[in-house]
Structures are given as structure tokens and as C-alpha cells.
């Protein structure tokens, strides 16, 4: 069972909502290529609020993801697409189905 997770929240700049959504959708193949990422979800929480939630069995997988291509691409595009830096929280999972 996955024990660890990341929850990232981001707010798109006005007029950049479609670009943020497209960026998140385009990241799916990168997530699928990460052996230590158990599950990966791109989220639309509101008209301009987006997120990523992903799970890991071990801290090494979580750190690999944080240092991987999705995080690098997100940070490289953050200034152009987001109204503020993404908020990334390290989460411990208590129960899952």
C-alpha cells in the first residue's frame, strides 16, 4: 500500500487556465514512466485552481518525483502560467481503498 503522497495546489493566472489544464494533461506520460509513482492524478478544483495528487510506497520514490521531469517542467513554467508558486505538501496516508 502506498504510504506517502504529494498534494500540489496551483492557481492559474487569469487567461492561462486552459494552458495550465493542457500542461497537466500532457504530464500524464511522464508520470506513467515513473516506476515509483504508484498513482498520479491531475485535478481541476475550480475555474482557475488546479492540483496534482500522487502516491508512493517509499520516500525515495517521492523524492525522485520531486526531482523529476514533471516538477522541473512545472517550475520552469510557473512564472508564466501561475499567479503564485505552487504549494506542494508532503502527505502521509493513513488509510486507502
mmCIF file with all atom_site columns, C-alpha atoms in Angstrom:
data_model
loop_
_atom_site.group_PDB
_atom_site.id
_atom_site.type_symbol
_atom_site.label_atom_id
_atom_site.label_alt_id
_atom_site.label_comp_id
_atom_site.label_asym_id
_atom_site.label_entity_id
_atom_site.label_seq_id
_atom_site.pdbx_PDB_ins_code
_atom_site.Cartn_x
_atom_site.Cartn_y
_atom_site.Cartn_z
_atom_site.occupancy
_atom_site.B_iso_or_equiv
_atom_site.pdbx_formal_charge
_atom_site.auth_seq_id
_atom_site.auth_comp_id
_atom_site.auth_asym_id
_atom_site.auth_atom_id
_atom_site.pdbx_PDB_model_num
ATOM 1  C CA . UNK A 1 1  ? 0.000   0.000  0.000   1.00 0.00 ? 1  UNK A CA 1
ATOM 2  C CA . UNK A 1 2  ? 1.133   3.497  -0.749  1.00 0.00 ? 2  UNK A CA 1
ATOM 3  C CA . UNK A 1 3  ? 2.109   5.256  2.458   1.00 0.00 ? 3  UNK A CA 1
ATOM 4  C CA . UNK A 1 4  ? 3.231   8.657  1.201   1.00 0.00 ? 4  UNK A CA 1
ATOM 5  C CA . UNK A 1 5  ? 1.808   11.277 -1.127  1.00 0.00 ? 5  UNK A CA 1
ATOM 6  C CA . UNK A 1 6  ? 2.256   14.734 -2.531  1.00 0.00 ? 6  UNK A CA 1
ATOM 7  C CA . UNK A 1 7  ? -0.528  17.277 -2.859  1.00 0.00 ? 7  UNK A CA 1
ATOM 8  C CA . UNK A 1 8  ? 0.271   20.261 -5.056  1.00 0.00 ? 8  UNK A CA 1
ATOM 9  C CA . UNK A 1 9  ? -2.149  23.157 -5.471  1.00 0.00 ? 9  UNK A CA 1
ATOM 10 C CA . UNK A 1 10 ? -1.772  25.880 -8.064  1.00 0.00 ? 10 UNK A CA 1
ATOM 11 C CA . UNK A 1 11 ? -3.704  28.912 -9.184  1.00 0.00 ? 11 UNK A CA 1
ATOM 12 C CA . UNK A 1 12 ? -3.641  29.825 -12.874 1.00 0.00 ? 12 UNK A CA 1
ATOM 13 C CA . UNK A 1 13 ? -3.075  33.417 -13.932 1.00 0.00 ? 13 UNK A CA 1
ATOM 14 C CA . UNK A 1 14 ? -6.184  34.993 -15.444 1.00 0.00 ? 14 UNK A CA 1
ATOM 15 C CA . UNK A 1 15 ? -6.460  33.819 -19.039 1.00 0.00 ? 15 UNK A CA 1
ATOM 16 C CA . UNK A 1 16 ? -3.996  30.943 -18.525 1.00 0.00 ? 16 UNK A CA 1
ATOM 17 C CA . UNK A 1 17 ? -6.468  28.359 -17.216 1.00 0.00 ? 17 UNK A CA 1
ATOM 18 C CA . UNK A 1 18 ? -6.595  26.357 -20.465 1.00 0.00 ? 18 UNK A CA 1
ATOM 19 C CA . UNK A 1 19 ? -2.796  26.314 -20.673 1.00 0.00 ? 19 UNK A CA 1
ATOM 20 C CA . UNK A 1 20 ? -2.454  25.013 -17.113 1.00 0.00 ? 20 UNK A CA 1
ATOM 21 C CA . UNK A 1 21 ? -5.053  22.337 -17.818 1.00 0.00 ? 21 UNK A CA 1
ATOM 22 C CA . UNK A 1 22 ? -3.255  21.316 -21.028 1.00 0.00 ? 22 UNK A CA 1
ATOM 23 C CA . UNK A 1 23 ? 0.083   21.223 -19.192 1.00 0.00 ? 23 UNK A CA 1
ATOM 24 C CA . UNK A 1 24 ? -1.318  18.887 -16.546 1.00 0.00 ? 24 UNK A CA 1
ATOM 25 C CA . UNK A 1 25 ? -2.885  16.566 -19.115 1.00 0.00 ? 25 UNK A CA 1
ATOM 26 C CA . UNK A 1 26 ? 0.373   16.477 -21.075 1.00 0.00 ? 26 UNK A CA 1
ATOM 27 C CA . UNK A 1 27 ? 2.277   15.374 -17.951 1.00 0.00 ? 27 UNK A CA 1
ATOM 28 C CA . UNK A 1 28 ? 0.464   12.024 -17.767 1.00 0.00 ? 28 UNK A CA 1
ATOM 29 C CA . UNK A 1 29 ? 3.009   10.095 -19.900 1.00 0.00 ? 29 UNK A CA 1
ATOM 30 C CA . UNK A 1 30 ? 5.811   11.417 -17.698 1.00 0.00 ? 30 UNK A CA 1
ATOM 31 C CA . UNK A 1 31 ? 4.002   10.173 -14.588 1.00 0.00 ? 31 UNK A CA 1
ATOM 32 C CA . UNK A 1 32 ? 3.325   6.808  -16.224 1.00 0.00 ? 32 UNK A CA 1
ATOM 33 C CA . UNK A 1 33 ? 7.082   6.428  -16.840 1.00 0.00 ? 33 UNK A CA 1
ATOM 34 C CA . UNK A 1 34 ? 7.905   6.831  -13.128 1.00 0.00 ? 34 UNK A CA 1
ATOM 35 C CA . UNK A 1 35 ? 8.167   3.334  -11.681 1.00 0.00 ? 35 UNK A CA 1
ATOM 36 C CA . UNK A 1 36 ? 7.987   4.530  -8.071  1.00 0.00 ? 36 UNK A CA 1
ATOM 37 C CA . UNK A 1 37 ? 4.895   6.709  -8.553  1.00 0.00 ? 37 UNK A CA 1
ATOM 38 C CA . UNK A 1 38 ? 2.019   4.409  -7.587  1.00 0.00 ? 38 UNK A CA 1
ATOM 39 C CA . UNK A 1 39 ? -0.812  6.723  -8.610  1.00 0.00 ? 39 UNK A CA 1
ATOM 40 C CA . UNK A 1 40 ? -0.936  10.194 -10.153 1.00 0.00 ? 40 UNK A CA 1
ATOM 41 C CA . UNK A 1 41 ? -3.938  12.474 -10.514 1.00 0.00 ? 41 UNK A CA 1
ATOM 42 C CA . UNK A 1 42 ? -4.231  15.860 -12.220 1.00 0.00 ? 42 UNK A CA 1
ATOM 43 C CA . UNK A 1 43 ? -7.063  17.845 -10.627 1.00 0.00 ? 43 UNK A CA 1
ATOM 44 C CA . UNK A 1 44 ? -9.269  20.792 -11.515 1.00 0.00 ? 44 UNK A CA 1
ATOM 45 C CA . UNK A 1 45 ? -10.554 22.133 -8.213  1.00 0.00 ? 45 UNK A CA 1
ATOM 46 C CA . UNK A 1 46 ? -12.260 25.241 -9.556  1.00 0.00 ? 46 UNK A CA 1
ATOM 47 C CA . UNK A 1 47 ? -12.281 27.552 -12.579 1.00 0.00 ? 47 UNK A CA 1
ATOM 48 C CA . UNK A 1 48 ? -8.650  28.576 -12.058 1.00 0.00 ? 48 UNK A CA 1
ATOM 49 C CA . UNK A 1 49 ? -7.478  26.244 -9.280  1.00 0.00 ? 49 UNK A CA 1
ATOM 50 C CA . UNK A 1 50 ? -5.639  23.054 -10.169 1.00 0.00 ? 50 UNK A CA 1
ATOM 51 C CA . UNK A 1 51 ? -3.738  20.347 -8.380  1.00 0.00 ? 51 UNK A CA 1
ATOM 52 C CA . UNK A 1 52 ? -1.701  17.182 -8.577  1.00 0.00 ? 52 UNK A CA 1
ATOM 53 C CA . UNK A 1 53 ? -2.033  14.299 -6.133  1.00 0.00 ? 53 UNK A CA 1
ATOM 54 C CA . UNK A 1 54 ? 0.341   11.360 -6.331  1.00 0.00 ? 54 UNK A CA 1
ATOM 55 C CA . UNK A 1 55 ? 1.231   8.433  -4.102  1.00 0.00 ? 55 UNK A CA 1
ATOM 56 C CA . UNK A 1 56 ? 4.390   6.485  -3.282  1.00 0.00 ? 56 UNK A CA 1
ATOM 57 C CA . UNK A 1 57 ? 5.417   3.449  -1.245  1.00 0.00 ? 57 UNK A CA 1
ATOM 58 C CA . UNK A 1 58 ? 8.709   4.950  -0.086  1.00 0.00 ? 58 UNK A CA 1
ATOM 59 C CA . UNK A 1 59 ? 10.344  8.318  0.490   1.00 0.00 ? 59 UNK A CA 1
ATOM 60 C CA . UNK A 1 60 ? 12.857  7.572  -2.271  1.00 0.00 ? 60 UNK A CA 1
ATOM 61 C CA . UNK A 1 61 ? 10.033  7.480  -4.826  1.00 0.00 ? 61 UNK A CA 1
ATOM 62 C CA . UNK A 1 62 ? 8.543   10.702 -3.541  1.00 0.00 ? 62 UNK A CA 1
ATOM 63 C CA . UNK A 1 63 ? 11.914  12.441 -3.723  1.00 0.00 ? 63 UNK A CA 1
ATOM 64 C CA . UNK A 1 64 ? 12.565  11.063 -7.212  1.00 0.00 ? 64 UNK A CA 1
ATOM 65 C CA . UNK A 1 65 ? 9.238   12.525 -8.319  1.00 0.00 ? 65 UNK A CA 1
ATOM 66 C CA . UNK A 1 66 ? 10.000  15.894 -6.714  1.00 0.00 ? 66 UNK A CA 1
ATOM 67 C CA . UNK A 1 67 ? 13.304  15.937 -8.606  1.00 0.00 ? 67 UNK A CA 1
ATOM 68 C CA . UNK A 1 68 ? 11.836  14.533 -11.826 1.00 0.00 ? 68 UNK A CA 1
ATOM 69 C CA . UNK A 1 69 ? 10.646  15.948 -15.141 1.00 0.00 ? 69 UNK A CA 1
ATOM 70 C CA . UNK A 1 70 ? 7.108   16.908 -14.092 1.00 0.00 ? 70 UNK A CA 1
ATOM 71 C CA . UNK A 1 71 ? 8.304   19.047 -11.191 1.00 0.00 ? 71 UNK A CA 1
ATOM 72 C CA . UNK A 1 72 ? 11.038  20.573 -13.366 1.00 0.00 ? 72 UNK A CA 1
ATOM 73 C CA . UNK A 1 73 ? 8.563   21.455 -16.117 1.00 0.00 ? 73 UNK A CA 1
ATOM 74 C CA . UNK A 1 74 ? 6.081   22.855 -13.598 1.00 0.00 ? 74 UNK A CA 1
ATOM 75 C CA . UNK A 1 75 ? 8.678   25.106 -12.012 1.00 0.00 ? 75 UNK A CA 1
ATOM 76 C CA . UNK A 1 76 ? 10.026  26.189 -15.415 1.00 0.00 ? 76 UNK A CA 1
ATOM 77 C CA . UNK A 1 77 ? 6.530   27.306 -16.462 1.00 0.00 ? 77 UNK A CA 1
ATOM 78 C CA . UNK A 1 78 ? 5.249   28.536 -13.096 1.00 0.00 ? 78 UNK A CA 1
ATOM 79 C CA . UNK A 1 79 ? 6.021   32.213 -13.605 1.00 0.00 ? 79 UNK A CA 1
ATOM 80 C CA . UNK A 1 80 ? 4.271   32.317 -16.987 1.00 0.00 ? 80 UNK A CA 1
ATOM 81 C CA . UNK A 1 81 ? 1.223   30.244 -16.026 1.00 0.00 ? 81 UNK A CA 1
ATOM 82 C CA . UNK A 1 82 ? 0.623   30.615 -12.295 1.00 0.00 ? 82 UNK A CA 1
ATOM 83 C CA . UNK A 1 83 ? -0.385  33.600 -10.182 1.00 0.00 ? 83 UNK A CA 1
ATOM 84 C CA . UNK A 1 84 ? 1.880   32.361 -7.356  1.00 0.00 ? 84 UNK A CA 1
ATOM 85 C CA . UNK A 1 85 ? 4.297   29.461 -6.845  1.00 0.00 ? 85 UNK A CA 1
ATOM 86 C CA . UNK A 1 86 ? 2.612   26.073 -6.428  1.00 0.00 ? 86 UNK A CA 1
ATOM 87 C CA . UNK A 1 87 ? 2.037   24.921 -2.870  1.00 0.00 ? 87 UNK A CA 1
ATOM 88 C CA . UNK A 1 88 ? 3.428   21.391 -2.511  1.00 0.00 ? 88 UNK A CA 1
ATOM 89 C CA . UNK A 1 89 ? 2.610   19.447 0.630   1.00 0.00 ? 89 UNK A CA 1
ATOM 90 C CA . UNK A 1 90 ? 4.170   16.157 1.649   1.00 0.00 ? 90 UNK A CA 1
ATOM 91 C CA . UNK A 1 91 ? 1.368   13.923 2.899   1.00 0.00 ? 91 UNK A CA 1
ATOM 92 C CA . UNK A 1 92 ? 1.321   10.724 4.953   1.00 0.00 ? 92 UNK A CA 1
ATOM 93 C CA . UNK A 1 93 ? -1.538  8.404  4.003   1.00 0.00 ? 93 UNK A CA 1
ATOM 94 C CA . UNK A 1 94 ? -3.479  6.930  6.901   1.00 0.00 ? 94 UNK A CA 1
ATOM 95 C CA . UNK A 1 95 ? -5.933  4.713  5.018   1.00 0.00 ? 95 UNK A CA 1
ATOM 96 C CA . UNK A 1 96 ? -6.775  3.925  1.407   1.00 0.00 ? 96 UNK A CA 1
ATOM 97 C CA . UNK A 1 97 ? -9.054  1.687  -0.604  1.00 0.00 ? 97 UNK A CA 1
#
